[in-house]
PDB file of C-alpha atoms in Angstrom:
ATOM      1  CA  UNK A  98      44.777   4.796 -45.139  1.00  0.00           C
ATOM      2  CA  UNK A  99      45.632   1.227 -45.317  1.00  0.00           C
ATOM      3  CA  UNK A 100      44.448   0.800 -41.639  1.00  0.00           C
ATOM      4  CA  UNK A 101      45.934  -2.826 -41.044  1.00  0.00           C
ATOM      5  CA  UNK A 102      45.224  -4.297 -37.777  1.00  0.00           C
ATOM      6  CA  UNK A 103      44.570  -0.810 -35.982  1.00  0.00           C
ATOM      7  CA  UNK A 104      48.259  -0.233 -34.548  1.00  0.00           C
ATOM      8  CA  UNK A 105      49.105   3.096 -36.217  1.00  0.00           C
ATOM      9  CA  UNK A 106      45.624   3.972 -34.821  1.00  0.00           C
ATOM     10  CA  UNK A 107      45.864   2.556 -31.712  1.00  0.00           C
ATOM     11  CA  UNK A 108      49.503   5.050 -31.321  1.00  0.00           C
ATOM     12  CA  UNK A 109      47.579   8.371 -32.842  1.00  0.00           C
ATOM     13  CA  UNK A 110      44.321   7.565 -30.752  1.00  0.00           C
ATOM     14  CA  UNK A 111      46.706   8.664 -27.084  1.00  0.00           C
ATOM     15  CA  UNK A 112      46.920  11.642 -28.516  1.00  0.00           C
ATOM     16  CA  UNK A 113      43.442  12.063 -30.120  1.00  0.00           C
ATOM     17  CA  UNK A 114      41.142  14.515 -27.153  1.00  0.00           C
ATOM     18  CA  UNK A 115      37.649  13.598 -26.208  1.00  0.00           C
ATOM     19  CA  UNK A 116      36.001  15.904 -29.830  1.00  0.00           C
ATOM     20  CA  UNK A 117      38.923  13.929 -32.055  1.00  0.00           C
ATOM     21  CA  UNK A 118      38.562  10.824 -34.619  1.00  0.00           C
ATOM     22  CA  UNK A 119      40.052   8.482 -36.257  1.00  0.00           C
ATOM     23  CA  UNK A 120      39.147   6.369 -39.148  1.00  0.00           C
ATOM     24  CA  UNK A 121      40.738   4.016 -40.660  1.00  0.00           C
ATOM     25  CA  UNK A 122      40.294   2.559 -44.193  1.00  0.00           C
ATOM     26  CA  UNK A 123      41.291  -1.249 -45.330  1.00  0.00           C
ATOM     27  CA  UNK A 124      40.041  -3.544 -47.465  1.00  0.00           C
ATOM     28  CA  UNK A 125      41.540  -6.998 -45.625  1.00  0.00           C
ATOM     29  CA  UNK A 126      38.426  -8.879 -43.901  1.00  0.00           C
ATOM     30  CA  UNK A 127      41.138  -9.788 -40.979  1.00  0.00           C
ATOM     31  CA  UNK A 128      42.615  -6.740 -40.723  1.00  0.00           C
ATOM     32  CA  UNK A 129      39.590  -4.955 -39.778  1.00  0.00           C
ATOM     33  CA  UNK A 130      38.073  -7.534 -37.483  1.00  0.00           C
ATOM     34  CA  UNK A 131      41.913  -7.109 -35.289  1.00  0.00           C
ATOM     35  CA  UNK A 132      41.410  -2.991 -35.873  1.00  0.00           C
ATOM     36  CA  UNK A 133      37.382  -3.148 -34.949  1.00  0.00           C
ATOM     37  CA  UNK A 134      38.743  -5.603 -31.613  1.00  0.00           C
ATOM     38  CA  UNK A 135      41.168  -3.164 -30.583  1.00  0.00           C
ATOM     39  CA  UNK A 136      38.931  -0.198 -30.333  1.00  0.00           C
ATOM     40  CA  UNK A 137      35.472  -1.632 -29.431  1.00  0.00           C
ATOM     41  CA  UNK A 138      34.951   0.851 -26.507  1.00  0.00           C
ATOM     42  CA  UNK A 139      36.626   4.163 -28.613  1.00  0.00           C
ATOM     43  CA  UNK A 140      33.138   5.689 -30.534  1.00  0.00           C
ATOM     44  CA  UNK A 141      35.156   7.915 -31.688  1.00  0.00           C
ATOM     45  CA  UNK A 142      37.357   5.355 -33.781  1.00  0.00           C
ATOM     46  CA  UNK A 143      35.741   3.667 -36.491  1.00  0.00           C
ATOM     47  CA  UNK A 144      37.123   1.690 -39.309  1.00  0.00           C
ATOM     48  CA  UNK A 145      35.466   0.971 -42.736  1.00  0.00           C
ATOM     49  CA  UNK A 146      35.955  -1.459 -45.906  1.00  0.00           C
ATOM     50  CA  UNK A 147      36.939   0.982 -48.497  1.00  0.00           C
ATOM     51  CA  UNK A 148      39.378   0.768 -51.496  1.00  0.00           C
ATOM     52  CA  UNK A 149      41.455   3.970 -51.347  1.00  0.00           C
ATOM     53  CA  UNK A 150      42.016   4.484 -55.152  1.00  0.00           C
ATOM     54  CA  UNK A 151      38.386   4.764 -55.576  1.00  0.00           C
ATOM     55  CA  UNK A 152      36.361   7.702 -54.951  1.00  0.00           C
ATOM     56  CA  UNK A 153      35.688   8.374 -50.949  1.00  0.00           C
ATOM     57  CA  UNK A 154      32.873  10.383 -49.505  1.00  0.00           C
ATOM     58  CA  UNK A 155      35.148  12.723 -47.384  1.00  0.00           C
ATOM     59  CA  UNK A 156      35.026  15.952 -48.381  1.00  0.00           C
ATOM     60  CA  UNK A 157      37.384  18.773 -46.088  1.00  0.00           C
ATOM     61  CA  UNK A 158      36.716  16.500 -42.941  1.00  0.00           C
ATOM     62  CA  UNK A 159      39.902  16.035 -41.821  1.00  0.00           C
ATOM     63  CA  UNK A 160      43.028  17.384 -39.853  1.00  0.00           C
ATOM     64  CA  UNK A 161      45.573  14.741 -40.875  1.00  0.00           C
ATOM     65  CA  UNK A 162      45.074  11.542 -43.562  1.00  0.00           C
ATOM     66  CA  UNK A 163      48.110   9.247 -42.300  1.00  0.00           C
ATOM     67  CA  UNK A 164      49.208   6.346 -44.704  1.00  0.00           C
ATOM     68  CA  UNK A 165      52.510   3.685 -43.697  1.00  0.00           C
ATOM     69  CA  UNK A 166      54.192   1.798 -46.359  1.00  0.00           C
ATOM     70  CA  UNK A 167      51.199   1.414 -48.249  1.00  0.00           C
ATOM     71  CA  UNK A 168      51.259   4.012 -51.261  1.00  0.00           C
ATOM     72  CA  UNK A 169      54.260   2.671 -53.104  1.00  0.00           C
ATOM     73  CA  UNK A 170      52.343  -0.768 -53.596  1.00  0.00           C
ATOM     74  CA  UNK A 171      50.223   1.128 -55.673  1.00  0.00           C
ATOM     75  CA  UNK A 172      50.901   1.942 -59.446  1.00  0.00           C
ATOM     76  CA  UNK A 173      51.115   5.577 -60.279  1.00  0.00           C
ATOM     77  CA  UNK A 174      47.708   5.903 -61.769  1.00  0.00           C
ATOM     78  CA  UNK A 175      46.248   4.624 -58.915  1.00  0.00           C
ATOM     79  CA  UNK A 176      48.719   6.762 -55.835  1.00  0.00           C
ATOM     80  CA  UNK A 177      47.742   9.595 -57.833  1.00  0.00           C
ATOM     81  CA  UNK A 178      43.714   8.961 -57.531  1.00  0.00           C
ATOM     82  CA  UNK A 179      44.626   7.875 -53.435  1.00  0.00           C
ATOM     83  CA  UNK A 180      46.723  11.518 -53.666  1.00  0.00           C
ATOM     84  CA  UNK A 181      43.428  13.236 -55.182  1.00  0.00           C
ATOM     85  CA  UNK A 182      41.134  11.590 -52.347  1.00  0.00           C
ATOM     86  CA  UNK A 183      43.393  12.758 -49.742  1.00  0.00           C
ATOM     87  CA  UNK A 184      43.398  16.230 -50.951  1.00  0.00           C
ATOM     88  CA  UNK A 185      39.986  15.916 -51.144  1.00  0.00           C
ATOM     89  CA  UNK A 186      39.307  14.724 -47.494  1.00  0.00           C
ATOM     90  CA  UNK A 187      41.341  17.207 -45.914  1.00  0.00           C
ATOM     91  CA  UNK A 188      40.342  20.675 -44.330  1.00  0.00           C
ATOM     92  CA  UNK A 189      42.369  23.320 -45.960  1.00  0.00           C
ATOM     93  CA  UNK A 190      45.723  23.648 -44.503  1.00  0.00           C
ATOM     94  CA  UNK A 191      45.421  19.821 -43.318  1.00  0.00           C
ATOM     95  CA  UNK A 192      48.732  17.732 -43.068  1.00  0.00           C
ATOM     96  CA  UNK A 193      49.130  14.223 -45.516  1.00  0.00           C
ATOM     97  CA  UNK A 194      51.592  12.230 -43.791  1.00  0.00           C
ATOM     98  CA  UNK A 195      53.327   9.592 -45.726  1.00  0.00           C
ATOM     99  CA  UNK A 196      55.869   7.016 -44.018  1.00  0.00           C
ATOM    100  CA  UNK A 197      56.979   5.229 -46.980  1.00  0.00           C
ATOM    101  CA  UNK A 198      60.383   4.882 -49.112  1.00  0.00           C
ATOM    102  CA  UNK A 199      62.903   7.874 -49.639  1.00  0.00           C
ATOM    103  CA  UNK A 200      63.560   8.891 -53.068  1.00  0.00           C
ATOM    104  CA  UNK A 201      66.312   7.499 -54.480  1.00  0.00           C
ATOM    105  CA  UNK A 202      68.097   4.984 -56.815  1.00  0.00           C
ATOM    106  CA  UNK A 203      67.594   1.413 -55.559  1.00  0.00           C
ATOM    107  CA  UNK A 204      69.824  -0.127 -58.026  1.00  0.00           C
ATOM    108  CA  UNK A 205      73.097   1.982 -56.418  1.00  0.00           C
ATOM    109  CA  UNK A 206      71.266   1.910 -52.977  1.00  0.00           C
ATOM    110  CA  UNK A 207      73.500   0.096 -49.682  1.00  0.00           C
ATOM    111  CA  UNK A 208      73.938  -3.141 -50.615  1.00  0.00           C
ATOM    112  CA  UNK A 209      71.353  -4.632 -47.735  1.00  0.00           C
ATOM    113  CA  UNK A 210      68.669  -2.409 -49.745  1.00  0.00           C
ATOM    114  CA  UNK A 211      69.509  -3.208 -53.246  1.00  0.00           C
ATOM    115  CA  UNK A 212      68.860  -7.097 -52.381  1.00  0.00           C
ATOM    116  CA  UNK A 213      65.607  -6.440 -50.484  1.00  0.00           C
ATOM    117  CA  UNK A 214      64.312  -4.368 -53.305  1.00  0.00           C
ATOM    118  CA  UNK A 215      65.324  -7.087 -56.064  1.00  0.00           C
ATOM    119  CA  UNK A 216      64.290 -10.167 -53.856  1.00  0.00           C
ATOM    120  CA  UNK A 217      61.843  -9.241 -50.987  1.00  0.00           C
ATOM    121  CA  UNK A 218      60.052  -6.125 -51.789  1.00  0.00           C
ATOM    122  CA  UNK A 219      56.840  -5.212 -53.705  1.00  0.00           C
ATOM    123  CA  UNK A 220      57.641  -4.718 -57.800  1.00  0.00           C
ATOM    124  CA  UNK A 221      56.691  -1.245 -57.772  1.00  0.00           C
ATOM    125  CA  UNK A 222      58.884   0.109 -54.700  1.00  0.00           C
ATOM    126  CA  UNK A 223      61.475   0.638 -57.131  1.00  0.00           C
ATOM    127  CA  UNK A 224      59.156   2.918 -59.328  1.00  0.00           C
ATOM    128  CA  UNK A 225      57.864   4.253 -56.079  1.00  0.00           C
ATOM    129  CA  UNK A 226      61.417   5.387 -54.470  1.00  0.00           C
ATOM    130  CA  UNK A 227      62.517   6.486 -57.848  1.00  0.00           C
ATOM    131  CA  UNK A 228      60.147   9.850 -57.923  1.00  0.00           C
ATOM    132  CA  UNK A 229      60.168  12.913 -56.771  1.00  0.00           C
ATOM    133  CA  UNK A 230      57.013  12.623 -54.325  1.00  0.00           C
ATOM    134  CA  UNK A 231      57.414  16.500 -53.341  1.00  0.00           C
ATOM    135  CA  UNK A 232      57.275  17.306 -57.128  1.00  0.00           C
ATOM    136  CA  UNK A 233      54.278  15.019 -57.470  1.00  0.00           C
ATOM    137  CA  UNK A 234      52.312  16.565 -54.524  1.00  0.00           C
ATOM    138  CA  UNK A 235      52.846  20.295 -55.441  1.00  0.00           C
ATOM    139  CA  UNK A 236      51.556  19.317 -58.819  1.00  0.00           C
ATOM    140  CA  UNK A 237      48.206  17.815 -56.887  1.00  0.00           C
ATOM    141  CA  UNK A 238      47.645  20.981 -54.798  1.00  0.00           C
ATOM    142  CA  UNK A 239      49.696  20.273 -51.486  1.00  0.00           C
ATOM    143  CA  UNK A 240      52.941  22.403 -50.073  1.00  0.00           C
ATOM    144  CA  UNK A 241      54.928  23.338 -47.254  1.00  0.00           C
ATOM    145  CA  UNK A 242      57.068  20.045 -47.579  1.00  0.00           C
ATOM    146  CA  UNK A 243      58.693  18.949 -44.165  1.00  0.00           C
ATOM    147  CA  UNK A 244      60.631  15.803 -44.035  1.00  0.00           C
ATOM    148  CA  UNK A 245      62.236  13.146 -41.808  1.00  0.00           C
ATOM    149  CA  UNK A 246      64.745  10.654 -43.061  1.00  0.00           C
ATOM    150  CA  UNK A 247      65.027   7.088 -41.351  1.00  0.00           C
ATOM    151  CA  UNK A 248      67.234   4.350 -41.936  1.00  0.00           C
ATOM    152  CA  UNK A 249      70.296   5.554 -43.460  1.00  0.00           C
ATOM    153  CA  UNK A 250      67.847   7.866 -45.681  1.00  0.00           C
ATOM    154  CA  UNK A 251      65.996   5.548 -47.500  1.00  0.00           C
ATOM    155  CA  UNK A 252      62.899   6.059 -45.711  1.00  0.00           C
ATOM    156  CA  UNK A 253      61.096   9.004 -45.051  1.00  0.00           C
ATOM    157  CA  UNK A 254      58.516  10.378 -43.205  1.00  0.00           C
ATOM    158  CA  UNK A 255      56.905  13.443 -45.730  1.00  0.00           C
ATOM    159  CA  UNK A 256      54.099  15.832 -44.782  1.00  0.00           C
ATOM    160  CA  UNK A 257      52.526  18.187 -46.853  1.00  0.00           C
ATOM    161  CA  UNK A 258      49.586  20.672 -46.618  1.00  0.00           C
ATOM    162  CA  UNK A 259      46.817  20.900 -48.467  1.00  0.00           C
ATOM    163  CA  UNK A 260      46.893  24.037 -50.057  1.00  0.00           C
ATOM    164  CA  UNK A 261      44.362  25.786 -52.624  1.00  0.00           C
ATOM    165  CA  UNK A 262      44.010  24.377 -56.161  1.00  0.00           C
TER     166      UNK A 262
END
């Protein structure tokens, strides 16, 4: 989700065998056109022009849904519709795997961090980093939380399953 230019794609499709896909979702004209470049002789990875806080026609198609530094750009109403999608998507027992801010406090975060969230980072980061996304999740159906901390701990890598509502 929140394809880009195809790069996260371009990293999971060495790994993808011959009866794997990918597809990627963005709504930028330009980053499509550098994603659809990229993989014009992969069939088996497509991207489309889809808004992922609005309803999607997946229904338990897929493995994995992978989204990078997109969700927390999102307000809440609208990362809990793209949460409700993704649930929706996925096969039962299929991974959501967000690379996106830790949870903590950015006003007593490292100093380098405090200044990038005041000065250089989307509004709602803040909001974002401030919630308990495992909390959030296991209230929209997912579990078996695994985590991987980057960057002094203030971002994370978080998948969870889909699980039975």
């Amino acid at each position: 989700l929140g394809a880009g230019t195809g790069r996260n794609a371009e990293l999971m499709a060495r790994r993808l065998s011959e009866r794997g896909r990918i597809v990627g979702l963005d709504i930028g004209p330009e980053m499509l056109a550098q994603a659809q470049a990229r993989f014009r002789d992969r069939p088996n990875v497509a991207f489309e022009k889809r808004r992922i806080e609005e309803p999607l026609p997946y229904r338990d198609e897929f493995d994995k849904v992978f989204i990078s530094f997109v969700l927390h750009g999102f307000v809440q109403e609208d990362r809990l519709r793209i949460i409700a999608n993704v649930h929706q998507a996925l096969k039962p027992g299929g991974a959501f795997l967000i690379l996106d801010y830790a949870h903590f406090e950015p006003e007593e975060a490292f100093w380098p961090v405090r200044w990038a969230f005041r000065h250089a980072e989307c509004p709602l980061a803040s909001d974002f980093a401030r919630r308990d996304w495992e909390a959030i999740l296991a209230g929209q159906g997912f579990g078996d939380f695994c985590s991987r901390h980057y960057y002094r701990g203030y971002v994370r890598l978080l998948r969870a399953r889909k699980g039975t509502r």
